[in-house]
Amino acid sequence: MLNRRSFTKVAVAGAALSMAACAGGKMAKKDGKTVIVIGGGSAGATAAKYIKKADKSINVILIEKNKTYHTCFFSNNVIGGISDLESIEHSYDGLMKNHGIDVMHKMVSKVDAANKMVVLSNGDKLAYDKVVVAPGIDFKWDSIPGHSEAASKNDIPHAYIAGNQTQILRDQLVNMKNGGTVVMIPPTNPFRCPPGPYERASLIAHYLKKHKPKSKLIILDQKEKFSKFGLFKQGWKREYKNVIDWRAKSKGGQVKHIDTATKTIKTANGKTIKADVINLIPAQKAGKLAFDSGLTKGDWCPINFMTFESTLHKDVYVVGDAAIAKKMPKSGFSANSQAKILAIQLVKSLNGKKTMANTRFGNTCYSFINPDYAISVTAAYKGTDKQIAKTSGGLSPMGANATERKALAGTAREWYKGITSDMFM
Ligand SMILES: Cc1cc2nc3c(=O)[nH]c(=O)nc-3n(C[C@H](O)[C@H](O)[C@H](O)COP(=O)(O)OP(=O)(O)OC[C@H]3O[C@@H](n4cnc5c(N)ncnc54)[C@H](O)[C@@H]3O)c2cc1C
């Protein structure tokens, strides 16, 4: 039950834009039903757009803390000096102008599922009929002993949430001497974009080979193998034999301790490595909002695999990296594909209709070895009671020739244009 004070603080859902101007005021409720989407990334932006497309009468409010969004996909190209940060920056204007979505740039503290309210960090509350939670990931800062969130801010960037962090890593590489040592520490499974660290290694190596040829890149892996293993290893042998030194967990990769001040790493096999630049990508978990809203079990959010509704709270949906959407990898392509199915299911449920029993998803992850050399992994999926099951898929061929690898790089660039326009236009 709301008391008088909290009632006046409830900005009734559907009046988001006016609410932004007069926070704390009492608003008139717009006619119709209201869906609030939290997080304007691959999952949230797509969900907001496709919910509105499915039923224009629904008031769709997208709450995103940042004014613009930097895609993690293609951020490795920025780190490798192939493109700049602006090339991966997107605004929310298209969602507002083209689709009539109310976009609010606010921080959400939590979803109060019992009272069907979204609570903002300033204490204001918005009522919803259904809410979509798409906060992406957070980091386990203590996953490597000696590391900390504070150290990641400027000294040891993760660059695994794109934007400022991407630029910091890029600048460190540019400022490094020729002959320097870059160390990358990829995370344990599961994490966002399984091929992401290895594409990054490729494009850092591309930069070093071209501009700082006496330098090297050591990858201290916390795993024995990784996504597109054979294709990456083949590419590295061809292109970066004298640059990349990848060490599996059991073969010197396991990190025992990092001294972030001196950039000194001690490995489990007793070696000490002094680095000039370190890219440490910590182990991951669902975004903080998911934990603060009681939507997690372990590190991630359990969902109904057919609808994306949380199994812990009714009328709350979780999608994208934060959700347990096994067997789909945590990727922007997956998030976009999931969000479209979620939109159909949510709107059906909101309108009292039976949800679809047959759901299909897709994912392709392209990775660049260099700007003219791409590899890929593709899969199709089907929703079932127990999981989102893989139905088919495969890798780009090991035997592809230079023309085919270059053509795939072009396809990857076209994919980027397509998915970002699908998310934001
Ligand atoms: C280096 C790298 C390369 C990648 N390459 C690819 C690729 O080639 N292909 C591919 O498909 N995927 C790729 N990915 C993965 C892809 O970026 C993610 O899987 C995808 O962004 C997940 O989408 P999401 O919406 O779940 O999370 P995000 O895109 O991170 O969006 C979450 C949003 O929620 C907002 N938010 C969080 N908490 C709050 C709050 N409390 N209040 C308000 N707003 C909040 C955040 O600001 C953010 O905008 C890559 C990732 C990395 C790191």
CSV table of C-alpha atoms and ligand atoms in Angstrom, one decimal:
chain,number,residue,atom,x,y,z
A,1,MET,CA,0.0,0.0,0.0
A,2,LEU,CA,1.2,3.5,-0.8
A,3,ASN,CA,1.1,6.1,1.9
A,4,ARG,CA,0.2,9.7,1.1
A,5,ARG,CA,3.9,10.8,0.8
A,6,SER,CA,4.9,8.0,-1.5
A,7,PHE,CA,1.7,8.4,-3.5
A,8,THR,CA,2.6,11.9,-4.4
A,9,LYS,CA,6.1,10.6,-5.4
A,10,VAL,CA,4.6,8.1,-7.8
A,11,ALA,CA,4.9,9.4,-11.3
A,12,VAL,CA,2.2,7.4,-12.9
A,13,ALA,CA,3.6,5.4,-15.7
A,14,GLY,CA,3.0,6.7,-19.2
A,15,ALA,CA,3.9,10.3,-18.4
A,16,ALA,CA,7.6,9.7,-18.5
A,17,LEU,CA,8.7,12.7,-20.3
A,18,SER,CA,6.7,15.2,-18.3
A,19,MET,CA,7.6,13.3,-15.3
A,20,ALA,CA,11.3,14.0,-16.0
A,21,ALA,CA,10.5,17.7,-15.9
A,22,CYS,CA,8.6,17.6,-12.7
A,23,ALA,CA,9.9,14.7,-10.6
A,24,GLY,CA,8.0,14.1,-7.5
A,25,GLY,CA,4.8,15.6,-8.9
A,26,LYS,CA,1.5,13.9,-9.2
A,27,MET,CA,0.8,12.9,-12.8
A,28,ALA,CA,-2.4,12.0,-14.6
A,29,LYS,CA,-2.3,8.5,-15.9
A,30,LYS,CA,-2.3,8.1,-19.7
A,31,ASP,CA,-4.9,5.9,-21.1
A,32,GLY,CA,-3.8,2.4,-22.0
A,33,LYS,CA,-1.3,-0.1,-20.7
A,34,THR,CA,2.3,0.7,-19.7
A,35,VAL,CA,5.4,-1.2,-20.3
A,36,ILE,CA,8.7,0.0,-18.9
A,37,VAL,CA,12.0,-1.2,-20.4
A,38,ILE,CA,15.1,-0.7,-18.3
A,39,GLY,CA,18.4,-0.6,-20.2
A,40,GLY,CA,18.8,0.7,-23.7
A,41,GLY,CA,21.3,-1.7,-25.0
A,42,SER,CA,21.0,-4.5,-27.6
A,43,ALA,CA,18.2,-6.2,-25.7
A,44,GLY,CA,16.4,-3.2,-24.2
A,45,ALA,CA,16.4,-0.9,-27.2
A,46,THR,CA,15.2,-3.7,-29.4
A,47,ALA,CA,12.5,-4.8,-26.9
A,48,ALA,CA,11.2,-1.2,-26.6
A,49,LYS,CA,10.9,-0.7,-30.3
A,50,TYR,CA,9.3,-4.1,-31.1
A,51,ILE,CA,6.8,-3.9,-28.2
A,52,LYS,CA,5.6,-0.6,-29.6
A,53,LYS,CA,5.5,-2.0,-33.1
A,54,ALA,CA,3.4,-4.9,-31.9
A,55,ASP,CA,0.9,-2.7,-30.3
A,56,LYS,CA,1.0,1.1,-30.7
A,57,SER,CA,-1.6,1.6,-28.0
A,58,ILE,CA,0.9,0.6,-25.3
A,59,ASN,CA,2.8,3.4,-23.5
A,60,VAL,CA,6.4,2.2,-23.8
A,61,ILE,CA,8.9,3.9,-21.6
A,62,LEU,CA,12.6,3.2,-22.0
A,63,ILE,CA,14.8,4.1,-19.1
A,64,GLU,CA,18.5,4.3,-19.8
A,65,LYS,CA,21.2,5.9,-17.6
A,66,ASN,CA,23.4,7.2,-20.4
A,67,LYS,CA,22.5,9.7,-23.1
A,68,THR,CA,24.2,7.7,-25.8
A,69,TYR,CA,25.1,4.1,-26.3
A,70,HIS,CA,28.4,2.7,-27.4
A,71,THR,CA,28.2,-0.8,-28.9
A,72,CYS,CA,30.6,-3.3,-27.6
A,73,PHE,CA,30.5,-4.9,-31.0
A,74,PHE,CA,33.1,-3.2,-33.2
A,75,SER,CA,34.7,-1.6,-30.1
A,76,ASN,CA,37.7,-3.9,-30.7
A,77,ASN,CA,38.1,-2.1,-34.0
A,78,VAL,CA,38.4,1.2,-32.0
A,79,ILE,CA,41.0,-0.4,-29.7
A,80,GLY,CA,43.0,-1.6,-32.8
A,81,GLY,CA,42.9,1.9,-34.3
A,82,ILE,CA,40.8,0.9,-37.3
A,83,SER,CA,37.9,3.2,-36.4
A,84,ASP,CA,37.2,5.8,-33.7
A,85,LEU,CA,34.8,5.9,-30.7
A,86,GLU,CA,32.3,8.0,-32.6
A,87,SER,CA,31.7,5.3,-35.1
A,88,ILE,CA,30.2,3.1,-32.4
A,89,GLU,CA,28.1,5.8,-30.7
A,90,HIS,CA,24.3,5.8,-31.1
A,91,SER,CA,21.6,8.1,-29.8
A,92,TYR,CA,18.0,7.3,-28.8
A,93,ASP,CA,16.5,10.0,-31.0
A,94,GLY,CA,15.2,7.5,-33.6
A,95,LEU,CA,13.3,5.5,-31.0
A,96,MET,CA,11.6,8.6,-29.8
A,97,LYS,CA,10.9,10.2,-33.2
A,98,ASN,CA,10.2,7.2,-35.3
A,99,HIS,CA,8.4,5.0,-32.8
A,100,GLY,CA,6.9,7.3,-30.1
A,101,ILE,CA,8.9,5.7,-27.3
A,102,ASP,CA,9.3,7.8,-24.2
A,103,VAL,CA,13.0,7.7,-23.4
A,104,MET,CA,14.2,8.8,-20.0
A,105,HIS,CA,17.9,9.2,-19.1
A,106,LYS,CA,17.7,8.1,-15.4
A,107,MET,CA,19.4,5.6,-13.2
A,108,VAL,CA,17.0,2.9,-11.9
A,109,SER,CA,17.6,1.6,-8.3
A,110,LYS,CA,15.3,-1.4,-8.4
A,111,VAL,CA,12.1,-3.0,-9.6
A,112,ASP,CA,9.6,-3.3,-6.8
A,113,ALA,CA,7.8,-6.3,-8.2
A,114,ALA,CA,5.4,-6.6,-5.3
A,115,ASN,CA,4.0,-3.2,-6.0
A,116,LYS,CA,4.6,-3.1,-9.7
A,117,MET,CA,6.8,0.0,-9.5
A,118,VAL,CA,10.2,1.0,-11.0
A,119,VAL,CA,12.2,3.0,-8.4
A,120,LEU,CA,14.6,5.6,-9.7
A,121,SER,CA,17.8,6.6,-7.9
A,122,ASN,CA,16.2,9.9,-6.9
A,123,GLY,CA,13.4,7.9,-5.1
A,124,ASP,CA,10.7,8.6,-7.7
A,125,LYS,CA,8.5,5.7,-8.7
A,126,LEU,CA,6.8,4.7,-11.9
A,127,ALA,CA,4.0,2.2,-12.1
A,128,TYR,CA,3.9,-0.5,-14.8
A,129,ASP,CA,1.8,-3.2,-16.2
A,130,LYS,CA,4.8,-5.1,-17.3
A,131,VAL,CA,8.5,-4.4,-17.0
A,132,VAL,CA,11.5,-5.5,-19.1
A,133,VAL,CA,14.9,-5.6,-17.3
A,134,ALA,CA,17.9,-5.5,-19.6
A,135,PRO,CA,20.8,-4.2,-17.6
A,136,GLY,CA,23.6,-6.2,-19.2
A,137,ILE,CA,26.6,-7.3,-17.1
A,138,ASP,CA,28.5,-6.4,-14.0
A,139,PHE,CA,32.0,-7.6,-13.0
A,140,LYS,CA,33.3,-9.8,-10.2
A,141,TRP,CA,36.1,-7.5,-9.2
A,142,ASP,CA,37.8,-10.0,-6.9
A,143,SER,CA,38.1,-12.7,-9.6
A,144,ILE,CA,41.8,-12.0,-9.9
A,145,PRO,CA,43.6,-11.5,-6.6
A,146,GLY,CA,45.0,-8.0,-6.2
A,147,HIS,CA,42.6,-6.5,-8.7
A,148,SER,CA,40.0,-4.0,-7.8
A,149,GLU,CA,37.2,-1.9,-9.3
A,150,ALA,CA,39.3,1.2,-8.5
A,151,ALA,CA,42.3,-0.1,-10.5
A,152,SER,CA,40.1,-0.8,-13.5
A,153,LYS,CA,39.0,2.9,-13.7
A,154,ASN,CA,42.1,4.3,-15.4
A,155,ASP,CA,45.1,2.0,-14.9
A,156,ILE,CA,43.9,-1.6,-15.9
A,157,PRO,CA,40.9,-1.1,-18.2
A,158,HIS,CA,38.5,-3.9,-18.9
A,159,ALA,CA,37.1,-2.2,-21.9
A,160,TYR,CA,34.2,-4.7,-21.7
A,161,ILE,CA,31.5,-2.1,-21.4
A,162,ALA,CA,32.2,0.2,-24.4
A,163,GLY,CA,32.7,3.9,-24.2
A,164,ASN,CA,35.2,5.6,-21.9
A,165,GLN,CA,36.9,2.3,-21.1
A,166,THR,CA,37.4,1.6,-24.8
A,167,GLN,CA,39.2,4.9,-25.3
A,168,ILE,CA,41.4,4.4,-22.2
A,169,LEU,CA,42.7,1.1,-23.5
A,170,ARG,CA,43.3,2.5,-27.0
A,171,ASP,CA,45.2,5.5,-25.5
A,172,GLN,CA,47.4,3.2,-23.4
A,173,LEU,CA,48.3,1.3,-26.5
A,174,VAL,CA,49.1,4.4,-28.5
A,175,ASN,CA,51.3,5.8,-25.6
A,176,MET,CA,53.1,2.5,-25.1
A,177,LYS,CA,56.8,2.3,-26.4
A,178,ASN,CA,57.7,0.2,-29.3
A,179,GLY,CA,59.0,-3.0,-27.7
A,180,GLY,CA,56.4,-2.9,-24.9
A,181,THR,CA,54.5,-5.8,-23.4
A,182,VAL,CA,50.8,-5.9,-23.5
A,183,VAL,CA,49.1,-8.5,-21.3
A,184,MET,CA,45.5,-9.6,-21.8
A,185,ILE,CA,43.7,-11.6,-19.1
A,186,PRO,CA,40.4,-13.0,-20.5
A,187,PRO,CA,37.7,-14.2,-18.0
A,188,THR,CA,36.4,-17.5,-17.0
A,189,ASN,CA,33.1,-18.8,-18.5
A,190,PRO,CA,30.3,-17.6,-18.8
A,191,PHE,CA,30.9,-14.1,-20.1
A,192,ARG,CA,29.7,-11.6,-22.6
A,193,CYS,CA,30.7,-12.4,-26.2
A,194,PRO,CA,32.8,-15.6,-26.0
A,195,PRO,CA,35.0,-14.6,-29.0
A,196,GLY,CA,35.3,-11.0,-27.9
A,197,PRO,CA,38.7,-11.1,-26.1
A,198,TYR,CA,40.3,-13.1,-28.9
A,199,GLU,CA,39.1,-10.7,-31.6
A,200,ARG,CA,40.5,-8.0,-29.4
A,201,ALA,CA,43.8,-9.8,-29.2
A,202,SER,CA,43.9,-10.1,-33.0
A,203,LEU,CA,43.2,-6.4,-33.5
A,204,ILE,CA,45.7,-5.3,-30.8
A,205,ALA,CA,48.3,-7.5,-32.6
A,206,HIS,CA,47.3,-5.9,-35.9
A,207,TYR,CA,48.1,-2.5,-34.4
A,208,LEU,CA,51.4,-3.6,-32.8
A,209,LYS,CA,52.6,-5.4,-36.0
A,210,LYS,CA,51.9,-2.3,-38.0
A,211,HIS,CA,53.0,0.5,-35.6
A,212,LYS,CA,55.1,-1.1,-32.8
A,213,PRO,CA,56.7,-4.2,-34.3
A,214,LYS,CA,59.1,-4.9,-31.5
A,215,SER,CA,56.1,-5.3,-29.0
A,216,LYS,CA,54.4,-8.4,-28.0
A,217,LEU,CA,51.0,-9.5,-26.6
A,218,ILE,CA,50.8,-12.2,-24.0
A,219,ILE,CA,47.4,-13.7,-23.3
A,220,LEU,CA,47.1,-15.3,-19.9
A,221,ASP,CA,44.0,-17.3,-20.2
A,222,GLN,CA,41.9,-18.4,-17.3
A,223,LYS,CA,40.5,-21.3,-19.5
A,224,GLU,CA,41.9,-24.1,-21.6
A,225,LYS,CA,40.1,-23.3,-24.8
A,226,PHE,CA,37.8,-20.6,-26.2
A,227,SER,CA,35.3,-19.9,-28.9
A,228,LYS,CA,36.3,-20.4,-32.6
A,229,PHE,CA,39.6,-21.9,-31.2
A,230,GLY,CA,40.8,-23.5,-34.4
A,231,LEU,CA,40.0,-20.5,-36.5
A,232,PHE,CA,41.7,-18.0,-34.2
A,233,LYS,CA,44.8,-20.1,-33.7
A,234,GLN,CA,45.0,-20.5,-37.5
A,235,GLY,CA,44.6,-16.8,-38.0
A,236,TRP,CA,47.2,-16.0,-35.3
A,237,LYS,CA,49.7,-18.4,-36.9
A,238,ARG,CA,49.3,-16.8,-40.3
A,239,GLU,CA,49.2,-13.2,-39.2
A,240,TYR,CA,50.8,-12.7,-35.7
A,241,LYS,CA,53.3,-15.6,-35.2
A,242,ASN,CA,55.8,-13.3,-33.5
A,243,VAL,CA,53.3,-11.0,-31.7
A,244,ILE,CA,50.7,-13.2,-29.9
A,245,ASP,CA,51.8,-15.6,-27.2
A,246,TRP,CA,48.6,-17.3,-25.9
A,247,ARG,CA,49.0,-19.4,-22.7
A,248,ALA,CA,46.2,-21.8,-21.6
A,249,LYS,CA,45.3,-21.9,-17.9
A,250,SER,CA,47.2,-25.1,-17.3
A,251,LYS,CA,50.2,-23.9,-19.3
A,252,GLY,CA,51.2,-20.7,-17.5
A,253,GLY,CA,48.0,-18.8,-18.1
A,254,GLN,CA,46.5,-18.9,-14.6
A,255,VAL,CA,47.0,-15.7,-12.8
A,256,LYS,CA,47.8,-15.9,-9.1
A,257,HIS,CA,48.2,-12.2,-8.3
A,258,ILE,CA,48.3,-8.9,-9.9
A,259,ASP,CA,50.0,-5.8,-8.5
A,260,THR,CA,48.0,-3.1,-10.2
A,261,ALA,CA,50.3,-0.2,-9.2
A,262,THR,CA,53.5,-1.7,-10.8
A,263,LYS,CA,51.6,-3.8,-13.5
A,264,THR,CA,53.3,-6.9,-12.3
A,265,ILE,CA,51.6,-10.3,-12.7
A,266,LYS,CA,52.5,-13.5,-10.9
A,267,THR,CA,51.2,-16.7,-12.5
A,268,ALA,CA,50.4,-20.0,-10.8
A,269,ASN,CA,53.5,-21.7,-12.4
A,270,GLY,CA,55.7,-19.2,-10.5
A,271,LYS,CA,56.5,-16.8,-13.3
A,272,THR,CA,56.5,-13.0,-12.9
A,273,ILE,CA,55.5,-10.8,-15.9
A,274,LYS,CA,56.0,-7.1,-16.0
A,275,ALA,CA,53.6,-5.4,-18.4
A,276,ASP,CA,53.3,-2.0,-19.9
A,277,VAL,CA,49.6,-2.3,-20.7
A,278,ILE,CA,47.2,-4.7,-19.1
A,279,ASN,CA,43.7,-5.5,-20.3
A,280,LEU,CA,42.1,-7.5,-17.5
A,281,ILE,CA,38.6,-8.6,-18.2
A,282,PRO,CA,37.1,-9.8,-14.9
A,283,ALA,CA,34.7,-12.7,-14.5
A,284,GLN,CA,31.1,-11.5,-14.9
A,285,LYS,CA,27.6,-11.6,-13.5
A,286,ALA,CA,24.2,-10.0,-14.3
A,287,GLY,CA,24.0,-6.2,-14.0
A,288,LYS,CA,23.5,-4.8,-10.4
A,289,LEU,CA,19.9,-3.9,-11.1
A,290,ALA,CA,19.0,-7.5,-11.4
A,291,PHE,CA,20.5,-8.3,-8.0
A,292,ASP,CA,18.9,-5.3,-6.4
A,293,SER,CA,15.5,-6.3,-7.8
A,294,GLY,CA,15.7,-9.9,-6.6
A,295,LEU,CA,15.8,-11.3,-10.1
A,296,THR,CA,19.0,-13.5,-9.8
A,297,LYS,CA,19.7,-17.1,-8.9
A,298,GLY,CA,23.5,-17.4,-8.6
A,299,ASP,CA,25.1,-14.9,-10.9
A,300,TRP,CA,22.4,-14.6,-13.6
A,301,CYS,CA,18.6,-14.3,-14.0
A,302,PRO,CA,16.4,-17.4,-14.5
A,303,ILE,CA,13.7,-17.0,-17.1
A,304,ASN,CA,10.9,-18.9,-18.8
A,305,PHE,CA,12.7,-19.9,-22.0
A,306,MET,CA,9.6,-19.4,-24.1
A,307,THR,CA,8.6,-16.0,-22.9
A,308,PHE,CA,11.5,-14.4,-21.0
A,309,GLU,CA,9.3,-13.8,-18.0
A,310,SER,CA,11.4,-14.1,-14.8
A,311,THR,CA,10.7,-17.3,-12.9
A,312,LEU,CA,11.1,-15.3,-9.7
A,313,HIS,CA,8.6,-12.4,-10.3
A,314,LYS,CA,5.5,-12.2,-12.4
A,315,ASP,CA,5.2,-9.5,-15.1
A,316,VAL,CA,8.9,-8.9,-14.9
A,317,TYR,CA,10.9,-10.0,-18.0
A,318,VAL,CA,14.7,-10.3,-18.3
A,319,VAL,CA,16.5,-10.4,-21.6
A,320,GLY,CA,20.0,-10.1,-23.0
A,321,ASP,CA,23.3,-10.8,-21.2
A,322,ALA,CA,21.7,-10.7,-17.7
A,323,ALA,CA,19.3,-13.7,-18.5
A,324,ILE,CA,20.1,-17.4,-18.4
A,325,ALA,CA,19.2,-18.0,-22.0
A,326,LYS,CA,21.2,-21.2,-22.4
A,327,LYS,CA,22.3,-22.5,-24.9
A,328,MET,CA,22.5,-19.1,-26.6
A,329,PRO,CA,25.8,-17.2,-26.1
A,330,LYS,CA,25.7,-13.8,-24.5
A,331,SER,CA,25.9,-11.6,-27.6
A,332,GLY,CA,24.3,-8.5,-29.1
A,333,PHE,CA,22.9,-10.7,-31.9
A,334,SER,CA,21.4,-13.1,-29.4
A,335,ALA,CA,20.0,-10.2,-27.3
A,336,ASN,CA,18.4,-8.6,-30.4
A,337,SER,CA,16.9,-11.9,-31.5
A,338,GLN,CA,15.6,-12.7,-28.0
A,339,ALA,CA,14.1,-9.2,-27.5
A,340,LYS,CA,11.9,-9.6,-30.6
A,341,ILE,CA,10.4,-12.9,-29.4
A,342,LEU,CA,10.0,-11.3,-25.9
A,343,ALA,CA,8.1,-8.4,-27.5
A,344,ILE,CA,5.6,-10.7,-29.2
A,345,GLN,CA,5.1,-12.8,-26.0
A,346,LEU,CA,4.8,-9.9,-23.7
A,347,VAL,CA,2.2,-8.1,-25.8
A,348,LYS,CA,0.2,-11.2,-26.2
A,349,SER,CA,0.2,-11.8,-22.5
A,350,LEU,CA,-0.7,-8.1,-21.8
A,351,ASN,CA,-3.6,-8.3,-24.2
A,352,GLY,CA,-4.9,-11.6,-22.6
A,353,LYS,CA,-3.9,-13.7,-25.6
A,354,LYS,CA,-2.2,-17.1,-25.6
A,355,THR,CA,1.6,-16.8,-26.1
A,356,MET,CA,3.4,-18.5,-29.0
A,357,ALA,CA,4.4,-22.1,-28.5
A,358,ASN,CA,7.0,-22.1,-31.2
A,359,THR,CA,9.9,-19.7,-30.8
A,360,ARG,CA,13.0,-19.4,-33.0
A,361,PHE,CA,16.2,-17.5,-32.5
A,362,GLY,CA,19.4,-16.9,-34.3
A,363,ASN,CA,23.0,-15.8,-33.6
A,364,THR,CA,26.1,-15.1,-35.7
A,365,CYS,CA,29.3,-13.8,-34.1
A,366,TYR,CA,31.8,-12.3,-36.6
A,367,SER,CA,35.3,-11.7,-35.5
A,368,PHE,CA,38.1,-9.8,-37.2
A,369,ILE,CA,41.6,-11.3,-37.4
A,370,ASN,CA,42.5,-8.1,-39.3
A,371,PRO,CA,40.3,-5.6,-41.3
A,372,ASP,CA,40.4,-7.9,-44.3
A,373,TYR,CA,40.2,-11.2,-42.5
A,374,ALA,CA,37.0,-12.3,-40.7
A,375,ILE,CA,35.8,-15.6,-39.2
A,376,SER,CA,32.3,-16.4,-37.9
A,377,VAL,CA,30.2,-18.8,-35.9
A,378,THR,CA,26.4,-19.1,-36.6
A,379,ALA,CA,23.6,-21.0,-34.9
A,380,ALA,CA,19.8,-21.4,-35.0
A,381,TYR,CA,17.9,-22.1,-31.8
A,382,LYS,CA,14.4,-23.1,-30.7
A,383,GLY,CA,12.7,-22.3,-27.4
A,384,THR,CA,11.8,-25.3,-25.2
A,385,ASP,CA,10.7,-25.8,-21.6
A,386,LYS,CA,14.2,-26.6,-20.4
A,387,GLN,CA,16.4,-24.4,-22.6
A,388,ILE,CA,16.8,-22.5,-25.8
A,389,ALA,CA,18.1,-25.5,-27.7
A,390,LYS,CA,20.5,-25.3,-30.7
A,391,THR,CA,19.0,-26.7,-33.8
A,392,SER,CA,21.8,-26.1,-36.3
A,393,GLY,CA,24.9,-24.1,-36.9
A,394,GLY,CA,28.6,-24.0,-37.8
A,395,LEU,CA,31.8,-22.2,-38.2
A,396,SER,CA,33.2,-20.4,-41.2
A,397,PRO,CA,35.5,-22.9,-43.1
A,398,MET,CA,39.1,-23.4,-42.0
A,399,GLY,CA,39.9,-23.7,-45.7
A,400,ALA,CA,38.5,-20.3,-46.7
A,401,ASN,CA,40.8,-18.3,-49.1
A,402,ALA,CA,41.8,-14.7,-48.8
A,403,THR,CA,38.9,-13.5,-51.0
A,404,GLU,CA,36.3,-15.3,-48.9
A,405,ARG,CA,37.8,-14.1,-45.6
A,406,LYS,CA,37.7,-10.5,-47.0
A,407,ALA,CA,34.1,-10.9,-48.2
A,408,LEU,CA,33.2,-12.1,-44.7
A,409,ALA,CA,34.8,-9.0,-43.2
A,410,GLY,CA,32.5,-7.0,-45.5
A,411,THR,CA,29.5,-9.0,-44.4
A,412,ALA,CA,30.4,-8.2,-40.8
A,413,ARG,CA,30.4,-4.5,-41.5
A,414,GLU,CA,27.0,-4.7,-43.2
A,415,TRP,CA,25.7,-6.7,-40.2
A,416,TYR,CA,26.8,-3.9,-37.9
A,417,LYS,CA,24.9,-1.3,-39.9
A,418,GLY,CA,21.8,-3.6,-40.0
A,419,ILE,CA,21.7,-4.5,-36.3
A,420,THR,CA,22.3,-0.9,-35.0
A,421,SER,CA,19.6,0.4,-37.3
A,422,ASP,CA,17.3,-2.4,-36.1
A,423,MET,CA,18.0,-1.3,-32.5
A,424,PHE,CA,17.9,2.4,-32.8
A,425,MET,CA,16.0,3.6,-36.0
B,1,LIG,C1,34.6,-6.5,-27.0
B,1,LIG,C2,33.2,-7.0,-27.3
B,1,LIG,C3,32.9,-7.3,-28.6
B,1,LIG,C4,31.6,-7.8,-28.8
B,1,LIG,N1,31.3,-8.2,-30.1
B,1,LIG,C5,30.1,-8.7,-30.4
B,1,LIG,C6,29.8,-9.0,-31.7
B,1,LIG,O1,30.6,-9.0,-32.7
B,1,LIG,N2,28.6,-9.5,-32.0
B,1,LIG,C7,27.6,-9.6,-31.0
B,1,LIG,O2,26.5,-10.0,-31.3
B,1,LIG,N3,27.9,-9.3,-29.7
B,1,LIG,C8,29.1,-8.8,-29.4
B,1,LIG,N4,29.4,-8.4,-28.1
B,1,LIG,C9,28.4,-8.7,-27.0
B,1,LIG,C10,27.3,-7.6,-26.9
B,1,LIG,O3,27.9,-6.3,-26.8
B,1,LIG,C11,26.5,-7.9,-25.7
B,1,LIG,O4,26.2,-9.2,-25.6
B,1,LIG,C12,25.2,-7.0,-25.7
B,1,LIG,O5,25.6,-5.7,-25.6
B,1,LIG,C13,24.3,-7.4,-24.6
B,1,LIG,O6,23.2,-6.6,-24.7
B,1,LIG,P1,22.4,-6.2,-23.3
B,1,LIG,O7,21.3,-5.3,-23.8
B,1,LIG,O8,22.1,-7.3,-22.5
B,1,LIG,O9,23.4,-5.3,-22.5
B,1,LIG,P2,24.0,-3.9,-22.8
B,1,LIG,O10,24.2,-3.7,-24.3
B,1,LIG,O11,25.2,-3.7,-22.0
B,1,LIG,O12,22.9,-2.8,-22.4
B,1,LIG,C14,22.6,-2.6,-21.0
B,1,LIG,C15,22.1,-1.2,-20.9
B,1,LIG,O13,21.5,-1.1,-19.6
B,1,LIG,C16,21.9,0.2,-19.0
B,1,LIG,N5,21.7,0.1,-17.6
B,1,LIG,C17,22.3,-0.8,-16.8
B,1,LIG,N6,21.8,-0.7,-15.5
B,1,LIG,C18,21.0,0.4,-15.5
B,1,LIG,C19,20.2,1.0,-14.5
B,1,LIG,N7,20.2,0.6,-13.2
B,1,LIG,N8,19.4,2.1,-14.9
B,1,LIG,C20,19.4,2.5,-16.2
B,1,LIG,N9,20.1,1.9,-17.2
B,1,LIG,C21,20.9,0.9,-16.8
B,1,LIG,C22,23.3,0.4,-19.5
B,1,LIG,O14,23.7,1.7,-19.4
B,1,LIG,C23,23.3,-0.2,-20.9
B,1,LIG,O15,23.1,0.8,-21.9
B,1,LIG,C24,30.7,-7.9,-27.8
B,1,LIG,C25,31.0,-7.5,-26.5
B,1,LIG,C26,32.3,-7.1,-26.2
B,1,LIG,C27,32.6,-6.6,-24.8
